[in-house]
Short mmCIF file of C-alpha atoms and ligand atoms in Angstrom, two decimals:
data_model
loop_
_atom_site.label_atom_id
_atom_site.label_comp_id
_atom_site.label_asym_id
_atom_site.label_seq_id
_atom_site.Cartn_x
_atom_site.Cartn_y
_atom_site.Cartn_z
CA UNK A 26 25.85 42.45 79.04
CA UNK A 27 22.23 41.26 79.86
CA UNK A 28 21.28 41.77 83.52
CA UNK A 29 19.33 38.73 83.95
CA UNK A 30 15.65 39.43 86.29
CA UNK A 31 13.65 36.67 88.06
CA UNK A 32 9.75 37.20 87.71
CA UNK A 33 8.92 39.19 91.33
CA UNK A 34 10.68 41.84 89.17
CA UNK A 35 7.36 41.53 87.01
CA UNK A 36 6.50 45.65 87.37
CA UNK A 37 2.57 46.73 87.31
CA UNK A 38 3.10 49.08 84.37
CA UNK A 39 6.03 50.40 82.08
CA UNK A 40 5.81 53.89 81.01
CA UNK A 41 7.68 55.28 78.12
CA UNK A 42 8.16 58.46 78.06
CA UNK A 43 8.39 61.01 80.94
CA UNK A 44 6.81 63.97 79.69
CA UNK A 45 3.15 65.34 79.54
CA UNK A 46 1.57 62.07 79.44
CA UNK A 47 3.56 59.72 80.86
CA UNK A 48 4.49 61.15 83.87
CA UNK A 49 0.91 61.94 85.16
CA UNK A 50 0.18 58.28 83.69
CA UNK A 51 2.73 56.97 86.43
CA UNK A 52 1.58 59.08 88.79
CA UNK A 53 -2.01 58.49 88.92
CA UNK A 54 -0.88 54.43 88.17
CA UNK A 55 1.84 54.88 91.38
CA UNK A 56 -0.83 56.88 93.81
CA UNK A 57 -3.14 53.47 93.29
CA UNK A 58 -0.61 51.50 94.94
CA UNK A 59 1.07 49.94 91.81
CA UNK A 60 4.34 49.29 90.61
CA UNK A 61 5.82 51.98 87.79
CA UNK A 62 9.10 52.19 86.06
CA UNK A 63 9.25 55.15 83.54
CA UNK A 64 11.56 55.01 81.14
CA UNK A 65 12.67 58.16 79.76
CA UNK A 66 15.91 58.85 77.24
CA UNK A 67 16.03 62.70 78.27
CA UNK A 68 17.90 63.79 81.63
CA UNK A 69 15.43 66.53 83.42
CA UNK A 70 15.27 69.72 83.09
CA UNK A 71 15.16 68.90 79.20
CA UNK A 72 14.01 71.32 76.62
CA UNK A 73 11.81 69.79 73.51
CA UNK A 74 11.21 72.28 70.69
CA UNK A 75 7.59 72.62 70.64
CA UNK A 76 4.85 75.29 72.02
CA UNK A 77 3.36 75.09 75.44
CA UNK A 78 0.32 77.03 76.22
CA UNK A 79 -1.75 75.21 78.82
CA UNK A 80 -5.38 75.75 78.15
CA UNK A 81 -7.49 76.09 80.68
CA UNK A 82 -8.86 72.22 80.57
CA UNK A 83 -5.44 71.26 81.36
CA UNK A 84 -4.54 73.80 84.05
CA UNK A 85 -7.96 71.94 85.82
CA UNK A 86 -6.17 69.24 85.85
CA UNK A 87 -2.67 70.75 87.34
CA UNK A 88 -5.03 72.02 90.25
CA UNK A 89 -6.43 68.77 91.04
CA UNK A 90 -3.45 67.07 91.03
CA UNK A 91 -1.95 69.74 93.01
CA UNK A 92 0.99 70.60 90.88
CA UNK A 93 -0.54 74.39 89.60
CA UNK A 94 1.35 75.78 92.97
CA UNK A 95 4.87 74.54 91.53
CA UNK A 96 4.20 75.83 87.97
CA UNK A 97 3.26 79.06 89.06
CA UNK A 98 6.46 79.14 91.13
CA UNK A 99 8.62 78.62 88.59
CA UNK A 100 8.27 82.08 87.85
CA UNK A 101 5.47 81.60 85.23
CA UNK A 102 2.87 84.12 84.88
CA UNK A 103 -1.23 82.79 84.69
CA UNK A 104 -2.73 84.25 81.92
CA UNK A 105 -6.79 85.56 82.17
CA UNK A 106 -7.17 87.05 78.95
CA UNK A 107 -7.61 85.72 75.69
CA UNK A 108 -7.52 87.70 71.99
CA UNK A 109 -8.55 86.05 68.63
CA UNK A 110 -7.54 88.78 65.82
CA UNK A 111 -8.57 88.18 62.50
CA UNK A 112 -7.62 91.45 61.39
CA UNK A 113 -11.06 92.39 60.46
CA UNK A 114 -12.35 92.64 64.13
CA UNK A 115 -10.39 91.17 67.33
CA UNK A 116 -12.05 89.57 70.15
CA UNK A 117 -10.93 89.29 73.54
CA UNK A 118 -11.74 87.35 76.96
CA UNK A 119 -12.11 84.17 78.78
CA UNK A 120 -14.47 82.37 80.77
CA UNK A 121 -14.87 83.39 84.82
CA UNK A 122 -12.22 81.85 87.02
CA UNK A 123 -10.18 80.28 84.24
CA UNK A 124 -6.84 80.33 84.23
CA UNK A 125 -3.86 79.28 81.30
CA UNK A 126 -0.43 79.27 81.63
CA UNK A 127 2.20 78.54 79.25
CA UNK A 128 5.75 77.35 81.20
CA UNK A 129 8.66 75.57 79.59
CA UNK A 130 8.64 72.32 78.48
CA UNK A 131 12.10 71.90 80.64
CA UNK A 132 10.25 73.25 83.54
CA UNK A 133 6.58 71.64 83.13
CA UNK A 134 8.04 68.32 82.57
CA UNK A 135 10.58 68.33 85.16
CA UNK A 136 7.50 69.26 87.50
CA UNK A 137 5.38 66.42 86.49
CA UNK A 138 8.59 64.22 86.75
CA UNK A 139 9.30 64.65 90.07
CA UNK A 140 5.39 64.57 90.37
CA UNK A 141 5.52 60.69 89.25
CA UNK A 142 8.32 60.01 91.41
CA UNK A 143 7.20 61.39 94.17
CA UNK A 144 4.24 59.07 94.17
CA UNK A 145 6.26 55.65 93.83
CA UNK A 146 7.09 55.46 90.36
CA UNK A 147 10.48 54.63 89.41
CA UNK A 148 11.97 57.12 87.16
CA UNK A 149 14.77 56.12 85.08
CA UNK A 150 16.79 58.99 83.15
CA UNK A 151 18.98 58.78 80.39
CA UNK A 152 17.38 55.35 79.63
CA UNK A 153 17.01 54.64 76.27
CA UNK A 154 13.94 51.71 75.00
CA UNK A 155 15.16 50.04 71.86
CA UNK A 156 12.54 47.16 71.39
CA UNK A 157 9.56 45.38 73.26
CA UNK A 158 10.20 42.05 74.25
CA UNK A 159 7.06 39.99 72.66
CA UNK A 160 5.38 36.64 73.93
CA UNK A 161 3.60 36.05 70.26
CA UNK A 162 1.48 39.08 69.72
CA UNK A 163 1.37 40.45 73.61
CA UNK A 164 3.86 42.62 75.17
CA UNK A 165 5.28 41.49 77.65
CA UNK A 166 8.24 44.10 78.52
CA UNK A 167 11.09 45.99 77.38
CA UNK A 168 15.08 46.09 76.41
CA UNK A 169 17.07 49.27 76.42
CA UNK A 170 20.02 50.47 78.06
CA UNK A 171 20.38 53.33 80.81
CA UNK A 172 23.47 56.01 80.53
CA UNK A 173 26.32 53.16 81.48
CA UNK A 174 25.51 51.25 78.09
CA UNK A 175 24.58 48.19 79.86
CA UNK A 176 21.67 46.24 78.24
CA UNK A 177 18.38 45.70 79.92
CA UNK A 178 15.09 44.15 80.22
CA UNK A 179 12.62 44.82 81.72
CA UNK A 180 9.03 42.76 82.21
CA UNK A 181 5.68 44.49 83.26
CA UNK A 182 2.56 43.17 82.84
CA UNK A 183 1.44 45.93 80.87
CA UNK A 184 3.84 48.79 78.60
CA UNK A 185 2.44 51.73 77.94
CA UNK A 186 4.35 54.40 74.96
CA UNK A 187 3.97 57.93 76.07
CA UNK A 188 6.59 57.84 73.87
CA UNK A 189 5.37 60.89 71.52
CA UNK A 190 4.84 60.88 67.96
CA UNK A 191 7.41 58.45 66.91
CA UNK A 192 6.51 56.00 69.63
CA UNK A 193 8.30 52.69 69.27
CA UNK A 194 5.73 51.03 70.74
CA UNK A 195 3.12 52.03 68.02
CA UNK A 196 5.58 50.54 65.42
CA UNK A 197 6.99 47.49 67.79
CA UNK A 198 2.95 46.94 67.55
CA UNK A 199 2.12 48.28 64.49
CA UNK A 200 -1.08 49.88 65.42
CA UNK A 201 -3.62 50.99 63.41
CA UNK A 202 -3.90 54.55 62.35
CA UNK A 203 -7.28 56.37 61.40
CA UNK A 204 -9.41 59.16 61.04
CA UNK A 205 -5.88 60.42 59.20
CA UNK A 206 -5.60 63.93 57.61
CA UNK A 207 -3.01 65.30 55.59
CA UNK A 208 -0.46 67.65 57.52
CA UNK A 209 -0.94 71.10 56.30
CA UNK A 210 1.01 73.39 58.71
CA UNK A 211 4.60 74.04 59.96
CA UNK A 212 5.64 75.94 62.67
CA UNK A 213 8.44 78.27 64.03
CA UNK A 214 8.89 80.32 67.17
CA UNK A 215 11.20 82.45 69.70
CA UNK A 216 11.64 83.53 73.07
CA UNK A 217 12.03 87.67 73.70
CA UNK A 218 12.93 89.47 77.04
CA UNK A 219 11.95 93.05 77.06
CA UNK A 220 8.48 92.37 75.41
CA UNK A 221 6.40 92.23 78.68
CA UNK A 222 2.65 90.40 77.39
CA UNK A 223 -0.38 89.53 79.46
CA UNK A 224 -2.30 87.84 77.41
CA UNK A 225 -2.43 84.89 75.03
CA UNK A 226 -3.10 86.29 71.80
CA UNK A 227 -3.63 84.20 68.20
CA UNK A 228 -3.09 86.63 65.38
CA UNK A 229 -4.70 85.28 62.00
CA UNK A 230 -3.48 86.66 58.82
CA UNK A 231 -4.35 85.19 55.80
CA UNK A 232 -2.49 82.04 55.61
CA UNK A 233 -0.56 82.80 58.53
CA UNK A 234 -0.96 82.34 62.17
CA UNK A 235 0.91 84.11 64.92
CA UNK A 236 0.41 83.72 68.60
CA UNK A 237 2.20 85.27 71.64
CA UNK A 238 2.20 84.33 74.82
CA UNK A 239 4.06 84.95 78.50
CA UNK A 240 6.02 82.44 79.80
CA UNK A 241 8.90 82.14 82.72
CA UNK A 242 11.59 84.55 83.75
CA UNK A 243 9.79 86.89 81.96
CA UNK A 244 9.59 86.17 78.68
CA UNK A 245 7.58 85.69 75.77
CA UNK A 246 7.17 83.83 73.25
CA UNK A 247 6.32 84.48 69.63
CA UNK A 248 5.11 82.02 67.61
CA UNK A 249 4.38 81.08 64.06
CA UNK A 250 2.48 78.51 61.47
CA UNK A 251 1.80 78.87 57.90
CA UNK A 252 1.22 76.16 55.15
CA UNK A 253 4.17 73.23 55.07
CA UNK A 254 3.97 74.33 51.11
CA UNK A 255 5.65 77.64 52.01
CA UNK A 256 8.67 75.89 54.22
CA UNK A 257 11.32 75.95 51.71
CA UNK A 258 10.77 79.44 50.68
CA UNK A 259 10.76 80.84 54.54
CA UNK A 260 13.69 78.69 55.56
CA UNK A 261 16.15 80.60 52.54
CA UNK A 262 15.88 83.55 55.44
CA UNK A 263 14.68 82.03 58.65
CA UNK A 264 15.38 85.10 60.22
CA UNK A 265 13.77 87.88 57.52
CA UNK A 266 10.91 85.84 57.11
CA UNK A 267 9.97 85.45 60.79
CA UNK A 268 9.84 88.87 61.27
CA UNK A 269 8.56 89.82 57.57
CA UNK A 270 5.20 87.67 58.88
CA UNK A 271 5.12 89.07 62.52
CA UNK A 272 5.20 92.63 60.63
CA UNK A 273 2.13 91.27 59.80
CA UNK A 274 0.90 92.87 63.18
CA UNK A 275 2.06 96.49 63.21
CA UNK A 276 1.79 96.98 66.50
CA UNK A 277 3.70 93.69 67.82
CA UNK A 278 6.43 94.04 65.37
CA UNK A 279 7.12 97.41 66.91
CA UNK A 280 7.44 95.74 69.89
CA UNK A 281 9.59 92.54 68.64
CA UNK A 282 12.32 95.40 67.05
CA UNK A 283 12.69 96.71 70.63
CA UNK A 284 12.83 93.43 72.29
CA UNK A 285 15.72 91.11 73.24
CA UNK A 286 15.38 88.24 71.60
CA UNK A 287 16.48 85.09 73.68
CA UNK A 288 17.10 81.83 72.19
CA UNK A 289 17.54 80.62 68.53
CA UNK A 290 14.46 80.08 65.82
CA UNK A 291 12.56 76.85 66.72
CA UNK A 292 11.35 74.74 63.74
CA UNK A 293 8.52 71.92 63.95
CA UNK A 294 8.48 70.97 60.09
CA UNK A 295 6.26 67.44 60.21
CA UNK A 296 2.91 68.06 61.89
CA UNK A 297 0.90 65.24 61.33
CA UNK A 298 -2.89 64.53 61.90
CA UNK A 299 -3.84 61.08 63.18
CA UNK A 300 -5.48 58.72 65.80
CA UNK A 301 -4.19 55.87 66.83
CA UNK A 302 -5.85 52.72 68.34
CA UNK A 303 -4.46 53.02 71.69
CA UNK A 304 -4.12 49.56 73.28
CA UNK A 305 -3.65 45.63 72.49
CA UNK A 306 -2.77 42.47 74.29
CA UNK A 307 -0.13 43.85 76.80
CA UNK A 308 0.42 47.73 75.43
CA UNK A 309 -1.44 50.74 75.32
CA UNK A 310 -0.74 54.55 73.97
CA UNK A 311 -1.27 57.87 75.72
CA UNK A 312 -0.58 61.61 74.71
CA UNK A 313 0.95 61.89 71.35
CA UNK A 314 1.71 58.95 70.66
CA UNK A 315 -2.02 57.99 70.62
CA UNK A 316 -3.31 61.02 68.78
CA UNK A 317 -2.04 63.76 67.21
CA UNK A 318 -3.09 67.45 66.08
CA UNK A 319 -2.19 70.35 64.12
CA UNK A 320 -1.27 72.56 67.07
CA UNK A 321 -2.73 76.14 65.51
CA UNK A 322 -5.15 76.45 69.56
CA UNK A 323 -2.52 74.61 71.81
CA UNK A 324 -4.36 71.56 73.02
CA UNK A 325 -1.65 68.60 72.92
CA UNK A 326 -0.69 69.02 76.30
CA UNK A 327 -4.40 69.53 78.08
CA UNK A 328 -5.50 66.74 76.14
CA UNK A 329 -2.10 64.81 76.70
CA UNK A 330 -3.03 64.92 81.01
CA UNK A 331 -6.39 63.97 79.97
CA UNK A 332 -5.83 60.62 78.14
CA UNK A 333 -3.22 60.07 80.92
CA UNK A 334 -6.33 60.47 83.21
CA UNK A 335 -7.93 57.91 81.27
CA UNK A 336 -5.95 55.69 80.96
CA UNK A 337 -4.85 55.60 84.68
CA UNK A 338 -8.42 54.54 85.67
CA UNK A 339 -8.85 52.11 82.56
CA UNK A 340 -6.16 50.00 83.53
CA UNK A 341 -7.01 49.88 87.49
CA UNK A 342 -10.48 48.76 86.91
CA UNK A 343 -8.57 46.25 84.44
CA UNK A 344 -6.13 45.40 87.45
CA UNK A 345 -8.07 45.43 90.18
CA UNK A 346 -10.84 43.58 88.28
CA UNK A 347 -13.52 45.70 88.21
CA UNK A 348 -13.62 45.64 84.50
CA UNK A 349 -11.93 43.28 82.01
CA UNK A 350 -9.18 45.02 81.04
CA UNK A 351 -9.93 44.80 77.64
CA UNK A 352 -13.12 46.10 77.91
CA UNK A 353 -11.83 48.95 80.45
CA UNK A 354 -8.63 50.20 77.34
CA UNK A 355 -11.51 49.94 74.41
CA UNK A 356 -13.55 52.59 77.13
CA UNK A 357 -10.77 54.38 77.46
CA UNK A 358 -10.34 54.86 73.14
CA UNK A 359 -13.95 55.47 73.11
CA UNK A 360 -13.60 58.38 75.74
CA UNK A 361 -10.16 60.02 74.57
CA UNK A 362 -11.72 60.06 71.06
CA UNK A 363 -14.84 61.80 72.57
CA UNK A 364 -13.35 64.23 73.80
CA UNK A 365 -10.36 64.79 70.82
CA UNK A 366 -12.32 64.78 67.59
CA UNK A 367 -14.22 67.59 68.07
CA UNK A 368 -10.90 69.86 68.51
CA UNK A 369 -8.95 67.18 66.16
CA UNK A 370 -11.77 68.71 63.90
CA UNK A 371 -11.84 72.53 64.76
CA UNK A 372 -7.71 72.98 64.44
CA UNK A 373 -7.98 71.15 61.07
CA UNK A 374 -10.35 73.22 59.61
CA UNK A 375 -8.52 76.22 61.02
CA UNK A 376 -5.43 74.80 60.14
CA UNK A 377 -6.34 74.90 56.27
CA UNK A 378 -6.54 78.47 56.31
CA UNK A 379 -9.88 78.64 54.49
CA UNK A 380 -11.14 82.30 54.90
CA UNK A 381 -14.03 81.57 57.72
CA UNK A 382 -17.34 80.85 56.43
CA UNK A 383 -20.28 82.70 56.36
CA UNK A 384 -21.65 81.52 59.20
CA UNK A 385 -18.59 81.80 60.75
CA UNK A 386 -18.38 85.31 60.03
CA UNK A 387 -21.90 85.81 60.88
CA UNK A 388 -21.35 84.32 64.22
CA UNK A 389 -17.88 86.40 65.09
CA UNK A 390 -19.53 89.33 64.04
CA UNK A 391 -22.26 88.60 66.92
CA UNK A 392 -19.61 87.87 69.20
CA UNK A 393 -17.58 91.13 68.99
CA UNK A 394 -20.91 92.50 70.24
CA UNK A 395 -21.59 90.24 73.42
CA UNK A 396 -18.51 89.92 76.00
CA UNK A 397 -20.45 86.77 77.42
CA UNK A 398 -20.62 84.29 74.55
CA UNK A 399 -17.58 85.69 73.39
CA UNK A 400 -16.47 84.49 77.08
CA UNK A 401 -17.98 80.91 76.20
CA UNK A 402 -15.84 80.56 72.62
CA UNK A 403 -12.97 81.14 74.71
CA UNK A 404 -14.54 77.97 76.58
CA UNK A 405 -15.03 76.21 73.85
CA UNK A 406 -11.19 76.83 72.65
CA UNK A 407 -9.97 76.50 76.29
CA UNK A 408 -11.83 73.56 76.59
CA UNK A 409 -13.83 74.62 79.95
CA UNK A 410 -16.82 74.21 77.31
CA UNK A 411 -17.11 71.39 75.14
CA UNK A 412 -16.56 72.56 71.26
CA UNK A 413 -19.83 70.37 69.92
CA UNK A 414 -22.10 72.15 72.55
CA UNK A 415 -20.59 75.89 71.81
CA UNK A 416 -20.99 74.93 67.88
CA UNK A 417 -24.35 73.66 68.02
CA UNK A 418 -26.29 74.67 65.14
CA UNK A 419 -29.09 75.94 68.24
CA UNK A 420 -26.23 77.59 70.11
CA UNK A 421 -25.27 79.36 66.76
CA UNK A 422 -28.84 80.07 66.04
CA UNK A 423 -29.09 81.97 69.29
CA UNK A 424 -26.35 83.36 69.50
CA UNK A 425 -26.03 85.43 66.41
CA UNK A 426 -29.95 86.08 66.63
CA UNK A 427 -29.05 88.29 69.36
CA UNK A 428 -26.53 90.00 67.11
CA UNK A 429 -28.95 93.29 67.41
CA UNK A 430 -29.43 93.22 71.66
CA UNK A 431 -27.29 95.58 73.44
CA UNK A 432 -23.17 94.36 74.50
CA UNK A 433 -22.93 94.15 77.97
CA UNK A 434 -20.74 96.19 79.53
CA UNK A 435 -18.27 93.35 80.98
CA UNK A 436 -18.66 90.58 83.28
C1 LIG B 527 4.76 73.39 66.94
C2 LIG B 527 3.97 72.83 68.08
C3 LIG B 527 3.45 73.68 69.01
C4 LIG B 527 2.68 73.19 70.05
N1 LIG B 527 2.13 74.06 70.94
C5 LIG B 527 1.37 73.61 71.94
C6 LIG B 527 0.80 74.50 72.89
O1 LIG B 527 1.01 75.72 72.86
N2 LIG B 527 0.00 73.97 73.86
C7 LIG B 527 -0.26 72.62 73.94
O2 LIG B 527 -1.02 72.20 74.82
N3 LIG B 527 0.31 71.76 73.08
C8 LIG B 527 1.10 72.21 72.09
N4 LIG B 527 1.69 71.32 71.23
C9 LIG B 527 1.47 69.88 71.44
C10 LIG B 527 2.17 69.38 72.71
O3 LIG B 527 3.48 69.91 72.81
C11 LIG B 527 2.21 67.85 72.71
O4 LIG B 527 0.92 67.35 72.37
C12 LIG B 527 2.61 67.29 74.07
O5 LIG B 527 3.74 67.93 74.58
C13 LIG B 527 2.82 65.79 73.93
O6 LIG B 527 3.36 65.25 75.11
P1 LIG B 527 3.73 63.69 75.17
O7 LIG B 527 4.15 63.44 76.57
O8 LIG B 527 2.62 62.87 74.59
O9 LIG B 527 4.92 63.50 74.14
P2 LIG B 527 6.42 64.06 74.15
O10 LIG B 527 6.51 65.41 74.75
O11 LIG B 527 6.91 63.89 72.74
O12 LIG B 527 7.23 63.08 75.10
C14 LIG B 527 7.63 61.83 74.69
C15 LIG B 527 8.85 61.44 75.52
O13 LIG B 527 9.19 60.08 75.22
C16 LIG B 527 10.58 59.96 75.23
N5 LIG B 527 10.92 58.81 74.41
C17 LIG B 527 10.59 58.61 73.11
N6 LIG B 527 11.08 57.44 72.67
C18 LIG B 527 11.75 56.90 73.73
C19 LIG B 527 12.47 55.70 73.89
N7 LIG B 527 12.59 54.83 72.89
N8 LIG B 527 13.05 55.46 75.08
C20 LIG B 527 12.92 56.34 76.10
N9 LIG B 527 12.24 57.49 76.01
C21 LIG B 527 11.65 57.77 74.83
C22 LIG B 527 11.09 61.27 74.62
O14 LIG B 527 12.42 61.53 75.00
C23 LIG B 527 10.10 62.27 75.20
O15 LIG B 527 10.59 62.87 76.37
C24 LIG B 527 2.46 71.80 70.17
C25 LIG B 527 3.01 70.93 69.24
C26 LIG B 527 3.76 71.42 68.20
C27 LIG B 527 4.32 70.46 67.21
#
């Protein structure tokens, strides 16, 4: 059955997708007045299998949204400290007055959900988009179906897929890819009770990464990548191998064999690396479905809010003609690629497991003797610095030029 619409049921914006970028998309797109309906197939509080460290970029923007309150009172720990072990030598810290935090996916997104809502959108659960409805090569709406079966559609003067890395509109629109990179990593990870953590910690061992964080009720989560090349091989024993690399790390395996461990092995076997252009005559992308990373520092959901940021103002200067709104969406690219390629960059290049350069070890080597800039990589990674002005060759230059001067005692 098609529920037929007259045109005052012409919406503002369609969002696809209610998770890390699409709710705060209809959110900050609701809060200026207009009219949202987000589309989402999931019924909240829904789980996806993938890792959810907030840096401390991202937690910013929780704060000013005024939604840090609720995450913290779901029983989610904030997180001050920071390690980086390479085996060799370890550092540790974070910048003054950041914060990261890592909660659930079912309990972030839920948050931003209701977030969304209570701002104006329209939220629509259980509702799943099967195809933009096209006038020639603009967008012009959507048809899908909610949890009774019955067909929609749905018109809005402009759709936007926060529809993750499969989005259907990318494909309905077929846009352009670039800046692509082969995908190099996959991932697993676990939830333990019993293994109390404070900090977030990213273990690097040879081609292996393992990271640990707190995260609600409690419990922590244990986390792996190695090279996709090795996936066969470690899924014969999901299990042995998991913990045969988190033996890797003496001292947290100890801890793993005495903890409870919660939930099933999580997989995430197809990590690719791409850009996408992010808008066209009557769609645009935000989050992952307009740019995705190897995950090895946990930035996808930071940079996920940020785009959404983005893209909120692009299309109301578009809207309430400040700006064309072409003009105001090819700003918007230009400004979520600003900000992404330089950490697109940096977790490629970790993410090939290339034993650190010279100057790289040169400049860890400095760090592990000065608490401050050690502070400021954290920053950089946390994204309360921006990577290109930590990585400066000048920066660099002073930095491990000092390698000789006394370590402060802390900050
Ligand atoms: C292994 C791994 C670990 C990671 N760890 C971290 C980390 O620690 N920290 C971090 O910041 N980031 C991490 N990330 C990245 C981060 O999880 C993502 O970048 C972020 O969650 C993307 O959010 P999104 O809203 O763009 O997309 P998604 O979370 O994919 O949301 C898309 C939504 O669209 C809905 N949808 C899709 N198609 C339709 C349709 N046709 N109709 C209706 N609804 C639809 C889906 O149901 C889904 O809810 C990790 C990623 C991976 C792969």
């Amino acid at each position: 059955m098609e529920m037929n619409r007259t045109q005052t049921d012409v919406y503002d914006a369609i969002v696809i997708g209610a998770r890390c970028a699409g709710s705060p998309t209809a959110m900050l797109l609701a809060q200026r007045g207009y009219r949202v309906l987000l589309l989402e197939k999931a019924t909240f509080p829904s789980e996806v299998p993938r890792g959810h460290m907030i840096q401390a970029s991202g937690v910013a923007l929780l704060k000013e949204w005024g939604l840090f309150e609720r995450v913290l009172a779901s029983n989610c720990p904030p997180i001050s400290r920071f390690v980086f072990d390479l085996g060799s030598l370890a550092l540790a810290g974070m910048p003054q007055g950041a914060t990261l935090i890592a909660p659930r996916h079912g309990v972030l997104d839920t948050i931003l959900a209701d977030a969304a809502v209570a701002s104006g959108a329209e939220l629509r659960e259980g509702f799943l988009v099967q195809e933009m409805q096209m006038d020639g090569n603009r967008v012009i709406g959507i048809r899908g179906n909610g949890p009774d079966g019955v067909q929609v559609t749905e018109r809005a003067n402009i759709v936007i897929g926060a529809d993750g890395l499969y989005s259907l509109v990318a494909r309905a629109v077929q846009a352009p890819t670039y800046d692509v990179r082969p995908s190099l990593t996959c991932a697993y990870f676990t939830y333990y009770s019993n293994l109390p953590v404070e900090e977030t910690a990213i273990y690097v061992r040879d081609k292996r990464v393992i990271v640990a964080f707190p995260t609600n009720d409690v419990n922590t989560c244990i986390g792996l990548q190695f090279p996709r090349e090795e996936l066969a091989a470690f899924r014969a024993d999901i299990a042995g191998n998991f913990l045969h690399i988190v033996g890797l790390v003496p001292e947290l395996a100890a801890r793993v064999r005495n903890a409870k461990q919660t939930e099933r092995f999580l997989g995430v076997t197809d990590i690719p690396n791409f850009f996408r252009k992010p808008s066209g005559p009557g769609w645009a992308l935000v989050g992952d479905a307009g740019y995705h990373k190897d995950p090895y520092t946990g930035q996808g959901i930071s940079d996920a809010f940020f785009s959404a940021k983005l893209l909120a103002e692009a299309i109301d200067a578009g809207f309430s003609r400040r700006q064309p709104l072409e003009e105001a969406l090819a700003a918007y690219e230009q400004q979520r690629n600003a900000q992404a390629l330089p950490s697109y960059e940096f977790n490629y290049q970790l993410a090939t497991f290339e034993p650190p350069s010279r100057e790289m070890q040169h400049l860890f080597a400095a760090l592990a003797r000065n608490q401050v800039e050690t502070n400021n990589f954290f920053g950089a990674i946390s994204g309360t610095i921006p990577i290109p002005e930590f990585f400066a060759p000048a920066n660099l230059q002073r930095i491990t030029s000092q390698h000789d001067v006394p370590v402060p005692a802390s900050e």
